[in-house]
């Protein structure tokens, strides 16, 4: 008899520093471990389980589609894929959607689209993308190159060429990098993995204006910020701008793999058959679940996300051991004063609360959007104790 941990440690590639918990069940915002211990989950599988574990509405959408047809490949039409694309375009102002399986792939697609646009409109050398320091855009060789954190670049050289990095919230540093070879700018409005850093409105609007002026493609990476997370359907909506492309993944699938690259007016006709593809992309069961999720993301829910956000900010702002707190909606980063984020996460785990960490020593919260107040308040008490106790 081997425990789950022993098997995993023996046979699964060691790319993760897992916490010592095997989760065997979950409902709503409660995860249940192999040993029966219950956890209040403030991470939701890194912002994926939008309505918590085994949400009934989402499960019904997925399983009823599974019982009809689970997969066809993209050689044929299926309803959920077409309907999800329609819903995404109608609600964002985008014109076409490419479906894939992950955030990294969605970003790859948007980068391909921006390069094609640059080459078609400004010549073959127009292929460089500007991204921001402390960004995170994925783990493929191209999205690692896009990711503006040096420690991600060291191990796997050579990465895809054609990425340069500007300072977040410093428009001049972006302008300095613009030249005839630059085709676009890719950024997160709230940098997730990089430390829950919120871009300023002046910066985001300034980048939009710059892209208009120079005919650059602006891609907003909504993989983590999207799908209600920041109190709007997509975070760019909080800034009153419309990008030329937006990518999403994580939460939209509610727990099944999906990525989407949404293409705006300038990019809508950039691809022709054969230019991009995915075996699973737009899979009907996943798409049916995603459509059901999207249909529940309405103004009432966004208002509730913002209300819960204020609840968290007011509980932790100025609390003992909290050095700083940042974020938007239910995407929040908290910097400990006395200890490391990893230590706080461990202490919370012992007390039955799951939290995430992020760059620059942040504890990161991405709870399910429908987490009940009662669980949130209990978890915040545990968090406050963990931050205060770090002093020893
Ligand atoms: C998680 C994440 C990605 C990568 O998504 P995967 O599905 O893991 O490929 C890309 N961009 C951002 C902002 C993310 O948070």
CSV table of C-alpha atoms and ligand atoms in Angstrom, one decimal:
chain,number,residue,atom,x,y,z
A,1,UNK,CA,0.0,0.0,0.0
A,2,UNK,CA,1.4,3.3,-1.0
A,3,UNK,CA,-0.1,6.6,0.0
A,4,UNK,CA,-1.1,9.1,-2.7
A,5,UNK,CA,1.9,11.2,-1.7
A,6,UNK,CA,4.4,8.3,-2.0
A,7,UNK,CA,3.1,7.4,-5.4
A,8,UNK,CA,3.1,11.0,-6.6
A,9,UNK,CA,6.6,11.7,-5.2
A,10,UNK,CA,7.9,8.5,-7.0
A,11,UNK,CA,6.2,8.9,-10.4
A,12,UNK,CA,5.2,12.5,-11.0
A,13,UNK,CA,7.9,14.8,-12.3
A,14,UNK,CA,9.2,17.1,-9.6
A,15,UNK,CA,8.0,20.4,-11.0
A,16,UNK,CA,5.9,21.3,-8.0
A,17,UNK,CA,6.6,22.1,-4.4
A,18,UNK,CA,3.3,20.6,-3.2
A,19,UNK,CA,1.8,21.2,0.2
A,20,UNK,CA,1.5,18.0,2.1
A,21,UNK,CA,-2.3,17.5,1.5
A,22,UNK,CA,-4.1,15.1,-0.8
A,23,UNK,CA,-7.5,16.5,-1.6
A,24,UNK,CA,-10.0,13.8,-2.3
A,25,UNK,CA,-13.3,15.7,-2.3
A,26,UNK,CA,-14.8,19.2,-2.3
A,27,UNK,CA,-18.0,21.0,-2.2
A,28,UNK,CA,-18.4,24.8,-2.6
A,29,UNK,CA,-15.5,26.5,-0.9
A,30,UNK,CA,-14.6,23.5,1.3
A,31,UNK,CA,-11.9,21.0,0.3
A,32,UNK,CA,-11.7,17.7,2.1
A,33,UNK,CA,-8.4,15.8,2.4
A,34,UNK,CA,-7.7,12.1,2.4
A,35,UNK,CA,-7.5,12.1,6.2
A,36,UNK,CA,-10.9,13.8,6.5
A,37,UNK,CA,-9.6,17.2,7.4
A,38,UNK,CA,-11.6,20.1,6.0
A,39,UNK,CA,-10.1,23.3,4.6
A,40,UNK,CA,-11.7,26.6,3.7
A,41,UNK,CA,-10.3,27.2,0.2
A,42,UNK,CA,-9.2,30.8,-0.6
A,43,UNK,CA,-7.2,29.7,-3.7
A,44,UNK,CA,-9.9,27.8,-5.7
A,45,UNK,CA,-7.3,25.8,-7.7
A,46,UNK,CA,-5.5,29.0,-8.7
A,47,UNK,CA,-8.6,30.9,-9.6
A,48,UNK,CA,-10.1,28.1,-11.6
A,49,UNK,CA,-13.0,26.7,-9.5
A,50,UNK,CA,-15.1,29.9,-10.2
A,51,UNK,CA,-18.1,28.7,-8.2
A,52,UNK,CA,-16.2,26.3,-5.9
A,53,UNK,CA,-15.9,22.5,-5.9
A,54,UNK,CA,-18.5,20.4,-7.7
A,55,UNK,CA,-20.9,23.3,-8.3
A,56,UNK,CA,-24.3,21.8,-9.2
A,57,UNK,CA,-25.2,24.2,-12.1
A,58,UNK,CA,-21.8,23.8,-13.8
A,59,UNK,CA,-21.8,20.0,-13.3
A,60,UNK,CA,-25.2,19.7,-14.8
A,61,UNK,CA,-24.1,21.8,-17.9
A,62,UNK,CA,-21.0,19.6,-18.4
A,63,UNK,CA,-22.6,16.2,-17.6
A,64,UNK,CA,-25.7,16.7,-19.8
A,65,UNK,CA,-23.4,17.6,-22.7
A,66,UNK,CA,-21.1,14.6,-21.9
A,67,UNK,CA,-24.1,12.3,-22.2
A,68,UNK,CA,-24.8,13.7,-25.8
A,69,UNK,CA,-21.3,14.0,-27.4
A,70,UNK,CA,-18.0,14.5,-25.5
A,71,UNK,CA,-15.7,15.4,-28.4
A,72,UNK,CA,-15.7,15.7,-32.1
A,73,UNK,CA,-12.4,17.5,-33.0
A,74,UNK,CA,-12.5,20.8,-34.9
A,75,UNK,CA,-13.3,19.1,-38.2
A,76,UNK,CA,-17.0,19.4,-37.3
A,77,UNK,CA,-19.3,22.0,-35.8
A,78,UNK,CA,-20.7,21.7,-32.3
A,79,UNK,CA,-23.3,23.9,-30.5
A,80,UNK,CA,-21.5,24.7,-27.2
A,81,UNK,CA,-18.4,26.0,-28.9
A,82,UNK,CA,-20.3,28.3,-31.3
A,83,UNK,CA,-22.6,29.5,-28.5
A,84,UNK,CA,-19.7,30.2,-26.1
A,85,UNK,CA,-17.9,32.2,-28.8
A,86,UNK,CA,-21.1,34.2,-29.4
A,87,UNK,CA,-21.5,35.0,-25.7
A,88,UNK,CA,-17.8,36.0,-25.4
A,89,UNK,CA,-18.0,38.3,-28.4
A,90,UNK,CA,-21.3,39.8,-27.4
A,91,UNK,CA,-20.2,40.6,-23.9
A,92,UNK,CA,-16.7,41.9,-24.7
A,93,UNK,CA,-16.9,43.7,-28.1
A,94,UNK,CA,-14.5,41.2,-29.5
A,95,UNK,CA,-15.3,39.7,-32.9
A,96,UNK,CA,-13.8,36.2,-33.1
A,97,UNK,CA,-12.6,33.6,-30.6
A,98,UNK,CA,-10.0,30.9,-31.0
A,99,UNK,CA,-10.3,28.1,-28.4
A,100,UNK,CA,-7.5,26.0,-26.9
A,101,UNK,CA,-6.7,24.3,-23.6
A,102,UNK,CA,-4.8,26.7,-21.4
A,103,UNK,CA,-3.7,30.2,-20.7
A,104,UNK,CA,-0.3,29.8,-22.3
A,105,UNK,CA,-1.8,28.5,-25.5
A,106,UNK,CA,-4.3,31.4,-25.6
A,107,UNK,CA,-1.4,33.8,-25.3
A,108,UNK,CA,0.5,32.0,-28.0
A,109,UNK,CA,-2.5,32.4,-30.3
A,110,UNK,CA,-2.8,36.2,-29.5
A,111,UNK,CA,1.0,36.6,-30.1
A,112,UNK,CA,0.7,34.8,-33.4
A,113,UNK,CA,-2.2,37.1,-34.4
A,114,UNK,CA,-0.2,40.2,-33.4
A,115,UNK,CA,2.8,39.1,-35.4
A,116,UNK,CA,0.7,38.3,-38.5
A,117,UNK,CA,-0.8,41.8,-38.2
A,118,UNK,CA,2.5,43.5,-37.8
A,119,UNK,CA,4.0,41.6,-40.8
A,120,UNK,CA,1.0,42.2,-43.0
A,121,UNK,CA,0.7,45.9,-42.2
A,122,UNK,CA,4.2,47.0,-41.3
A,123,UNK,CA,6.6,44.6,-43.0
A,124,UNK,CA,8.3,41.3,-42.3
A,125,UNK,CA,10.5,42.6,-39.5
A,126,UNK,CA,7.6,43.8,-37.4
A,127,UNK,CA,7.3,41.0,-34.9
A,128,UNK,CA,8.6,42.2,-31.5
A,129,UNK,CA,6.2,42.3,-28.5
A,130,UNK,CA,6.6,44.5,-25.5
A,131,UNK,CA,5.6,43.0,-22.2
A,132,UNK,CA,6.0,44.2,-18.6
A,133,UNK,CA,8.4,43.3,-15.8
A,134,UNK,CA,6.9,41.1,-13.1
A,135,UNK,CA,4.3,39.7,-15.7
A,136,UNK,CA,3.4,36.1,-16.1
A,137,UNK,CA,2.1,34.7,-19.4
A,138,UNK,CA,2.8,30.9,-19.2
A,139,UNK,CA,5.3,28.1,-19.4
A,140,UNK,CA,5.8,27.4,-23.1
A,141,UNK,CA,9.1,28.6,-24.6
A,142,UNK,CA,7.3,31.6,-26.2
A,143,UNK,CA,5.2,32.6,-23.2
A,144,UNK,CA,8.2,32.2,-20.9
A,145,UNK,CA,10.0,34.7,-23.2
A,146,UNK,CA,7.0,37.0,-22.8
A,147,UNK,CA,7.1,36.6,-19.0
A,148,UNK,CA,9.1,39.5,-17.6
A,149,UNK,CA,10.8,37.8,-14.8
A,150,UNK,CA,14.5,36.9,-15.2
A,151,UNK,CA,14.4,33.8,-13.1
A,152,UNK,CA,12.0,32.1,-15.6
A,153,UNK,CA,14.4,32.8,-18.4
A,154,UNK,CA,17.5,31.1,-17.1
A,155,UNK,CA,16.9,27.4,-17.5
A,156,UNK,CA,15.7,26.8,-21.0
A,157,UNK,CA,17.7,29.0,-23.4
A,158,UNK,CA,17.3,29.7,-26.2
A,159,UNK,CA,13.7,31.1,-25.7
A,160,UNK,CA,11.6,32.5,-28.6
A,161,UNK,CA,13.2,35.7,-29.8
A,162,UNK,CA,11.3,39.0,-30.1
A,163,UNK,CA,10.3,40.0,-26.5
A,164,UNK,CA,11.4,43.1,-24.7
A,165,UNK,CA,10.2,44.2,-21.2
A,166,UNK,CA,9.1,47.6,-19.9
A,167,UNK,CA,8.4,48.7,-16.4
A,168,UNK,CA,4.8,48.4,-15.2
A,169,UNK,CA,3.1,51.8,-14.6
A,170,UNK,CA,5.9,53.6,-16.4
A,171,UNK,CA,4.6,54.8,-19.8
A,172,UNK,CA,7.9,56.4,-20.8
A,173,UNK,CA,9.7,53.0,-20.4
A,174,UNK,CA,7.1,51.5,-22.8
A,175,UNK,CA,7.6,54.4,-25.3
A,176,UNK,CA,11.3,54.0,-25.2
A,177,UNK,CA,11.0,50.4,-26.5
A,178,UNK,CA,8.7,51.2,-29.4
A,179,UNK,CA,10.3,51.1,-32.8
A,180,UNK,CA,9.5,49.8,-36.4
A,181,UNK,CA,9.9,46.2,-35.3
A,182,UNK,CA,7.4,46.3,-32.5
A,183,UNK,CA,4.0,44.8,-33.4
A,184,UNK,CA,2.2,44.9,-30.0
A,185,UNK,CA,2.0,45.1,-26.3
A,186,UNK,CA,0.9,42.2,-24.0
A,187,UNK,CA,0.1,42.8,-20.4
A,188,UNK,CA,-2.1,41.9,-17.4
A,189,UNK,CA,-4.1,44.7,-15.8
A,190,UNK,CA,-3.4,43.1,-12.4
A,191,UNK,CA,-0.3,41.1,-12.4
A,192,UNK,CA,-1.1,37.8,-10.7
A,193,UNK,CA,1.9,35.6,-10.3
A,194,UNK,CA,4.2,38.6,-10.2
A,195,UNK,CA,2.8,39.9,-6.9
A,196,UNK,CA,-0.8,41.1,-7.4
A,197,UNK,CA,0.4,44.4,-8.8
A,198,UNK,CA,-2.5,46.7,-10.0
A,199,UNK,CA,-1.8,48.8,-13.1
A,200,UNK,CA,-2.8,52.4,-12.9
A,201,UNK,CA,-5.6,53.8,-15.0
A,202,UNK,CA,-3.3,56.4,-16.4
A,203,UNK,CA,-0.9,53.8,-17.5
A,204,UNK,CA,-3.4,51.4,-19.1
A,205,UNK,CA,-5.1,54.3,-20.9
A,206,UNK,CA,-1.7,55.7,-22.0
A,207,UNK,CA,-0.8,52.3,-23.4
A,208,UNK,CA,-4.1,52.1,-25.3
A,209,UNK,CA,-3.5,55.6,-26.8
A,210,UNK,CA,0.1,54.7,-27.7
A,211,UNK,CA,-1.1,51.5,-29.5
A,212,UNK,CA,-3.7,53.6,-31.4
A,213,UNK,CA,-1.1,56.1,-32.4
A,214,UNK,CA,1.5,53.6,-33.6
A,215,UNK,CA,-1.0,50.9,-34.9
A,216,UNK,CA,0.3,48.4,-32.3
A,217,UNK,CA,-1.8,45.4,-31.2
A,218,UNK,CA,-2.8,45.6,-27.5
A,219,UNK,CA,-3.4,42.2,-25.9
A,220,UNK,CA,-4.7,42.0,-22.4
A,221,UNK,CA,-3.9,38.7,-20.6
A,222,UNK,CA,-7.1,38.0,-18.7
A,223,UNK,CA,-6.2,34.4,-17.8
A,224,UNK,CA,-6.2,35.2,-14.1
A,225,UNK,CA,-8.1,38.5,-13.9
A,226,UNK,CA,-10.9,37.4,-16.2
A,227,UNK,CA,-14.4,36.0,-15.7
A,228,UNK,CA,-15.6,38.2,-12.8
A,229,UNK,CA,-12.5,37.9,-10.7
A,230,UNK,CA,-11.8,41.7,-10.5
A,231,UNK,CA,-15.5,42.7,-10.1
A,232,UNK,CA,-16.1,43.1,-13.9
A,233,UNK,CA,-16.4,40.5,-16.5
A,234,UNK,CA,-12.8,41.2,-17.7
A,235,UNK,CA,-10.4,43.5,-15.9
A,236,UNK,CA,-9.9,45.8,-18.9
A,237,UNK,CA,-13.5,46.9,-18.4
A,238,UNK,CA,-12.5,48.5,-15.1
A,239,UNK,CA,-10.3,50.8,-17.1
A,240,UNK,CA,-12.7,51.8,-19.8
A,241,UNK,CA,-10.6,50.5,-22.6
A,242,UNK,CA,-11.0,47.9,-25.3
A,243,UNK,CA,-8.0,45.9,-26.3
A,244,UNK,CA,-7.3,44.4,-29.7
A,245,UNK,CA,-7.2,41.0,-28.2
A,246,UNK,CA,-7.9,39.4,-24.8
A,247,UNK,CA,-6.9,36.0,-23.6
A,248,UNK,CA,-8.6,34.0,-20.9
A,249,UNK,CA,-8.5,30.5,-19.3
A,250,UNK,CA,-8.5,29.5,-15.6
A,251,UNK,CA,-11.9,30.4,-14.2
A,252,UNK,CA,-13.9,30.3,-17.3
A,253,UNK,CA,-13.8,26.5,-17.5
A,254,UNK,CA,-14.7,26.2,-13.8
A,255,UNK,CA,-12.3,23.3,-13.4
A,256,UNK,CA,-11.9,21.8,-16.8
A,257,UNK,CA,-9.1,22.9,-19.2
A,258,UNK,CA,-10.0,25.6,-21.7
A,259,UNK,CA,-8.2,28.7,-23.1
A,260,UNK,CA,-9.7,31.4,-25.4
A,261,UNK,CA,-8.0,34.0,-27.5
A,262,UNK,CA,-10.6,36.7,-28.3
A,263,UNK,CA,-9.7,38.8,-31.3
A,264,UNK,CA,-11.0,42.3,-31.9
A,265,UNK,CA,-11.8,44.2,-35.0
A,266,UNK,CA,-8.2,44.6,-36.3
A,267,UNK,CA,-7.5,40.9,-35.9
A,268,UNK,CA,-10.8,39.2,-36.7
A,269,UNK,CA,-9.7,38.1,-40.2
A,270,UNK,CA,-6.0,37.5,-39.5
A,271,UNK,CA,-6.3,33.7,-39.5
A,272,UNK,CA,-7.3,31.5,-42.4
A,273,UNK,CA,-7.8,27.7,-42.3
A,274,UNK,CA,-4.6,26.0,-41.3
A,275,UNK,CA,-3.0,29.0,-39.6
A,276,UNK,CA,-3.7,27.7,-36.0
A,277,UNK,CA,-5.4,24.7,-34.5
A,278,UNK,CA,-6.1,22.6,-31.5
A,279,UNK,CA,-7.4,19.0,-31.2
A,280,UNK,CA,-9.4,19.7,-28.0
A,281,UNK,CA,-10.0,23.4,-28.4
A,282,UNK,CA,-13.7,24.3,-28.0
A,283,UNK,CA,-14.5,20.8,-26.7
A,284,UNK,CA,-18.3,20.6,-26.3
A,285,UNK,CA,-18.4,19.4,-22.7
A,286,UNK,CA,-15.9,22.0,-21.5
A,287,UNK,CA,-17.5,24.7,-23.6
A,288,UNK,CA,-21.0,23.9,-22.2
A,289,UNK,CA,-19.7,24.3,-18.6
A,290,UNK,CA,-17.9,27.6,-19.6
A,291,UNK,CA,-21.1,29.0,-21.2
A,292,UNK,CA,-23.0,28.1,-18.1
A,293,UNK,CA,-20.4,29.9,-15.9
A,294,UNK,CA,-20.4,33.0,-18.2
A,295,UNK,CA,-24.2,33.2,-18.1
A,296,UNK,CA,-24.0,33.5,-14.3
A,297,UNK,CA,-21.5,36.4,-14.4
A,298,UNK,CA,-23.9,39.3,-14.1
A,299,UNK,CA,-23.9,42.8,-12.5
A,300,UNK,CA,-25.3,41.4,-9.2
A,301,UNK,CA,-22.5,38.9,-8.9
A,302,UNK,CA,-19.9,41.6,-9.8
A,303,UNK,CA,-21.3,43.8,-7.0
A,304,UNK,CA,-21.1,40.9,-4.6
A,305,UNK,CA,-17.5,40.3,-5.6
A,306,UNK,CA,-16.7,44.0,-4.9
A,307,UNK,CA,-18.5,43.8,-1.6
A,308,UNK,CA,-16.5,40.7,-0.5
A,309,UNK,CA,-13.3,42.4,-1.7
A,310,UNK,CA,-14.0,45.4,0.7
A,311,UNK,CA,-14.7,42.9,3.5
A,312,UNK,CA,-11.2,41.4,3.0
A,313,UNK,CA,-9.5,44.7,2.6
A,314,UNK,CA,-11.1,46.1,5.7
A,315,UNK,CA,-10.3,43.0,7.7
A,316,UNK,CA,-6.6,43.0,6.7
A,317,UNK,CA,-5.7,46.6,6.1
A,318,UNK,CA,-3.5,47.7,9.0
A,319,UNK,CA,-3.8,44.3,10.8
A,320,UNK,CA,-0.9,43.2,12.8
A,321,UNK,CA,1.9,41.7,10.7
A,322,UNK,CA,0.4,43.0,7.4
A,323,UNK,CA,2.9,45.2,5.6
A,324,UNK,CA,0.8,45.9,2.5
A,325,UNK,CA,-2.3,44.8,0.7
A,326,UNK,CA,-3.1,45.1,-3.0
A,327,UNK,CA,-5.5,43.8,-5.6
A,328,UNK,CA,-8.9,44.2,-7.2
A,329,UNK,CA,-12.1,42.3,-6.6
A,330,UNK,CA,-11.4,38.8,-5.3
A,331,UNK,CA,-7.7,38.9,-6.5
A,332,UNK,CA,-5.8,40.1,-3.5
A,333,UNK,CA,-2.1,40.1,-2.4
A,334,UNK,CA,-1.0,40.6,1.2
A,335,UNK,CA,2.6,41.2,2.1
A,336,UNK,CA,3.7,39.9,5.5
A,337,UNK,CA,5.8,42.1,7.8
A,338,UNK,CA,7.5,39.5,9.9
A,339,UNK,CA,7.8,36.4,7.9
A,340,UNK,CA,7.5,34.8,4.4
A,341,UNK,CA,4.4,34.3,2.4
A,342,UNK,CA,5.2,30.6,2.3
A,343,UNK,CA,5.3,30.4,6.1
A,344,UNK,CA,2.0,32.1,6.3
A,345,UNK,CA,0.5,29.6,3.8
A,346,UNK,CA,1.9,26.7,5.9
A,347,UNK,CA,0.5,28.1,9.1
A,348,UNK,CA,-2.9,28.6,7.4
A,349,UNK,CA,-2.8,25.1,6.1
A,350,UNK,CA,-2.4,23.8,9.7
A,351,UNK,CA,-5.4,25.8,10.7
A,352,UNK,CA,-7.5,24.5,7.9
A,353,UNK,CA,-7.3,27.4,5.3
A,354,UNK,CA,-5.8,27.1,1.8
A,355,UNK,CA,-4.1,30.2,0.4
A,356,UNK,CA,-1.7,30.9,-2.5
A,357,UNK,CA,1.5,32.9,-2.7
A,358,UNK,CA,2.8,35.2,-5.4
A,359,UNK,CA,6.0,37.0,-6.3
A,360,UNK,CA,7.5,39.7,-4.0
A,361,UNK,CA,6.6,37.7,-0.9
A,362,UNK,CA,2.8,38.0,-1.2
A,363,UNK,CA,0.1,35.8,0.1
A,364,UNK,CA,-2.4,35.6,-2.7
A,365,UNK,CA,-6.2,35.1,-2.3
A,366,UNK,CA,-8.4,34.0,-5.3
A,367,UNK,CA,-11.4,32.5,-3.5
A,368,UNK,CA,-14.5,31.2,-5.4
A,369,UNK,CA,-16.6,34.1,-6.4
A,370,UNK,CA,-19.6,32.7,-4.4
A,371,UNK,CA,-17.7,31.9,-1.2
A,372,UNK,CA,-20.2,32.4,1.6
A,373,UNK,CA,-19.5,35.3,3.9
A,374,UNK,CA,-19.4,33.0,6.9
A,375,UNK,CA,-16.6,30.9,5.6
A,376,UNK,CA,-14.7,34.0,4.4
A,377,UNK,CA,-14.9,35.6,7.8
A,378,UNK,CA,-13.7,32.4,9.5
A,379,UNK,CA,-10.8,32.1,7.1
A,380,UNK,CA,-9.9,35.8,7.6
A,381,UNK,CA,-9.6,35.3,11.3
A,382,UNK,CA,-7.1,32.4,10.7
A,383,UNK,CA,-5.2,34.6,8.3
A,384,UNK,CA,-5.0,37.5,10.7
A,385,UNK,CA,-3.6,35.2,13.4
A,386,UNK,CA,-1.0,33.8,11.0
A,387,UNK,CA,0.2,37.3,10.0
A,388,UNK,CA,0.3,38.5,13.6
A,389,UNK,CA,2.1,35.3,14.8
A,390,UNK,CA,4.9,35.7,12.3
A,391,UNK,CA,6.6,38.1,14.8
A,392,UNK,CA,8.2,35.2,16.8
B,1,LIG,C1,-1.9,31.1,-15.1
B,1,LIG,C2,-1.6,32.1,-16.1
B,1,LIG,C3,-1.2,31.8,-17.4
B,1,LIG,C4,-0.9,30.4,-17.9
B,1,LIG,O1,-2.0,29.7,-17.9
B,1,LIG,P1,-1.9,28.1,-18.1
B,1,LIG,O2,-3.3,27.6,-18.2
B,1,LIG,O3,-1.2,27.6,-16.9
B,1,LIG,O4,-1.1,27.8,-19.3
B,1,LIG,C5,-1.0,32.9,-18.3
B,1,LIG,N1,-1.2,34.2,-17.9
B,1,LIG,C6,-1.6,34.5,-16.6
B,1,LIG,C7,-1.9,35.9,-16.3
B,1,LIG,C8,-1.8,33.5,-15.7
B,1,LIG,O5,-2.2,33.8,-14.4
